[in-house]
PDB file of C-alpha atoms in Angstrom:
ATOM      1  CA  TYR I 271      -0.006  -0.062  -0.323  1.00 32.00           C
ATOM      2  CA  TRP I 272       2.904   2.353  -0.053  1.00 38.00           C
ATOM      3  CA  ARG I 273       2.319   3.223  -3.668  1.00 39.00           C
ATOM      4  CA  ASP I 274      -0.893   5.214  -2.778  1.00 46.00           C
ATOM      5  CA  TRP I 275       1.390   7.591  -0.704  1.00 50.00           C
ATOM      6  CA  SER I 276       3.379  10.419  -1.890  1.00 54.00           C
ATOM      7  CA  SER I 277       6.908  10.526  -0.478  1.00 56.00           C
ATOM      8  CA  ASP I 278      10.109  12.900  -0.307  1.00 57.00           C
ATOM      9  CA  VAL I 279      13.575  11.736  -0.021  1.00 58.00           C
ATOM     10  CA  CYS I 280      16.501  13.287   1.925  1.00 60.00           C
ATOM     11  CA  SER I 281      19.852  12.132   1.870  1.00 56.00           C
ATOM     12  CA  SER I 282      23.139  12.900   3.169  1.00 63.00           C
ATOM     13  CA  ASP I 283      26.613  11.081   3.562  1.00 65.00           C
ATOM     14  CA  LEU I 284      25.237   9.330   6.505  1.00 71.00           C
ATOM     15  CA  VAL I 285      21.857   8.556   6.231  1.00 75.00           C
ATOM     16  CA  GLU I 286      18.970   8.358   3.540  1.00 80.00           C
ATOM     17  CA  SER I 287      15.401   9.358   4.648  1.00 83.00           C
ATOM     18  CA  ARG I 288      12.067   8.975   3.021  1.00 85.00           C
ATOM     19  CA  PHE I 289       8.857  10.648   4.214  1.00 87.00           C
ATOM     20  CA  PHE I 290       5.616   9.183   3.113  1.00 89.00           C
ATOM     21  CA  PHE I 291       2.478  11.207   3.202  1.00 88.00           C
ATOM     22  CA  ARG I 292      -1.091  10.421   3.249  1.00 86.00           C
ATOM     23  CA  ASP I 293      -4.403  12.392   2.514  1.00 83.00           C
ATOM     24  CA  GLY I 294      -6.427  13.138   5.447  1.00 78.00           C
ATOM     25  CA  PRO I 295      -9.694  15.354   5.861  1.00 81.00           C
ATOM     26  CA  GLU I 296      -7.167  18.234   7.126  1.00 79.00           C
ATOM     27  CA  GLY I 297      -4.745  17.702   4.463  1.00 80.00           C
ATOM     28  CA  PRO I 298      -1.739  15.626   4.019  1.00 84.00           C
ATOM     29  CA  ARG I 299      -0.117  14.122   7.046  1.00 88.00           C
ATOM     30  CA  LEU I 300       3.093  12.113   7.774  1.00 91.00           C
ATOM     31  CA  ALA I 301       2.419   8.360   7.672  1.00 92.00           C
ATOM     32  CA  CYS I 302       5.757   6.910   7.831  1.00 92.00           C
ATOM     33  CA  LEU I 303       9.505   7.933   7.910  1.00 92.00           C
ATOM     34  CA  GLU I 304      11.882   5.263   6.614  1.00 90.00           C
ATOM     35  CA  ALA I 305      15.736   5.772   7.442  1.00 88.00           C
ATOM     36  CA  THR I 306      18.342   3.834   6.139  1.00 86.00           C
ATOM     37  CA  LEU I 307      22.316   3.913   7.615  1.00 79.00           C
ATOM     38  CA  ASP I 308      23.551   1.347   5.051  1.00 80.00           C
ATOM     39  CA  LYS I 309      22.388   0.734   1.763  1.00 78.00           C
ATOM     40  CA  ASP I 310      22.751  -3.164   2.156  1.00 83.00           C
ATOM     41  CA  GLU I 311      20.336  -3.156   5.378  1.00 84.00           C
ATOM     42  CA  ASP I 312      16.573  -2.745   5.659  1.00 87.00           C
ATOM     43  CA  PRO I 313      15.428   0.522   6.921  1.00 88.00           C
ATOM     44  CA  CYS I 314      13.863   1.598  10.215  1.00 91.00           C
ATOM     45  CA  GLU I 315      10.505   2.494   9.562  1.00 93.00           C
ATOM     46  CA  ILE I 316       8.341   4.533  12.041  1.00 95.00           C
ATOM     47  CA  HIS I 317       4.714   4.847  11.125  1.00 95.00           C
ATOM     48  CA  PHE I 318       2.530   7.543  12.641  1.00 95.00           C
ATOM     49  CA  ASP I 319      -1.542   6.866  13.203  1.00 94.00           C
ATOM     50  CA  ASP I 320      -4.363   8.240  15.061  1.00 94.00           C
ATOM     51  CA  TYR I 321      -3.551  11.859  14.487  1.00 93.00           C
ATOM     52  CA  ARG I 322      -5.685  14.310  16.581  1.00 93.00           C
ATOM     53  CA  ASP I 323      -5.989  18.018  17.205  1.00 91.00           C
ATOM     54  CA  VAL I 324      -3.828  19.293  19.856  1.00 93.00           C
ATOM     55  CA  LYS I 325      -4.285  22.859  20.312  1.00 91.00           C
ATOM     56  CA  GLY I 326      -4.634  23.446  16.906  1.00 89.00           C
ATOM     57  CA  LYS I 327      -1.972  21.212  15.737  1.00 89.00           C
ATOM     58  CA  LEU I 328      -2.512  17.572  14.489  1.00 90.00           C
ATOM     59  CA  LEU I 329      -0.401  15.450  16.103  1.00 93.00           C
ATOM     60  CA  PRO I 330      -0.126  11.297  16.076  1.00 95.00           C
ATOM     61  CA  PHE I 331      -1.099   9.222  19.452  1.00 97.00           C
ATOM     62  CA  LYS I 332       0.201   6.173  17.882  1.00 97.00           C
ATOM     63  CA  ILE I 333       3.873   5.428  16.532  1.00 97.00           C
ATOM     64  CA  ALA I 334       5.013   1.925  15.570  1.00 97.00           C
ATOM     65  CA  VAL I 335       8.685   1.289  14.959  1.00 96.00           C
ATOM     66  CA  SER I 336       9.808  -1.537  12.960  1.00 94.00           C
ATOM     67  CA  HIS I 337      13.292  -3.033  11.246  1.00 91.00           C
ATOM     68  CA  GLY I 338      13.992  -5.357   8.973  1.00 86.00           C
ATOM     69  CA  GLY I 339       9.957  -6.127   8.432  1.00 85.00           C
ATOM     70  CA  ARG I 340       9.767  -7.041  12.416  1.00 92.00           C
ATOM     71  CA  PRO I 341       8.284  -5.141  14.914  1.00 93.00           C
ATOM     72  CA  TYR I 342      10.498  -3.287  17.581  1.00 94.00           C
ATOM     73  CA  CYS I 343       8.084  -1.381  19.676  1.00 95.00           C
ATOM     74  CA  ARG I 344       4.574   0.540  19.871  1.00 96.00           C
ATOM     75  CA  LEU I 345       4.078   3.873  21.330  1.00 96.00           C
ATOM     76  CA  GLU I 346       0.746   5.156  22.347  1.00 97.00           C
ATOM     77  CA  VAL I 347       0.941   8.915  23.327  1.00 96.00           C
ATOM     78  CA  GLN I 348      -1.351   9.855  26.115  1.00 96.00           C
ATOM     79  CA  SER I 349      -0.969  13.336  25.800  1.00 94.00           C
ATOM     80  CA  TRP I 350       0.989  15.786  24.164  1.00 93.00           C
ATOM     81  CA  ASP I 351       1.970  19.467  25.334  1.00 89.00           C
ATOM     82  CA  PRO I 352       3.078  21.386  22.582  1.00 80.00           C
ATOM     83  CA  LYS I 353       4.626  25.010  23.474  1.00 78.00           C
TER      84      LYS I 353
END
């Protein structure tokens, strides 16, 4: 399902990163971030979901991290305090 997302790529001498965006009711939002340190390694993927309005900003309340196609951790944010 990656093909339905638009993406931007940033790279440097150390890491290549891909940012995947999905359209939402309020406009595009970050759906996934991939970071690759070594071209022969699978990227680390960070998926963002369950966006909610917090003081006028849409922030993710579910974050899932995986590497090599295997889950690493899942985070569920209880609250944000944007300044």
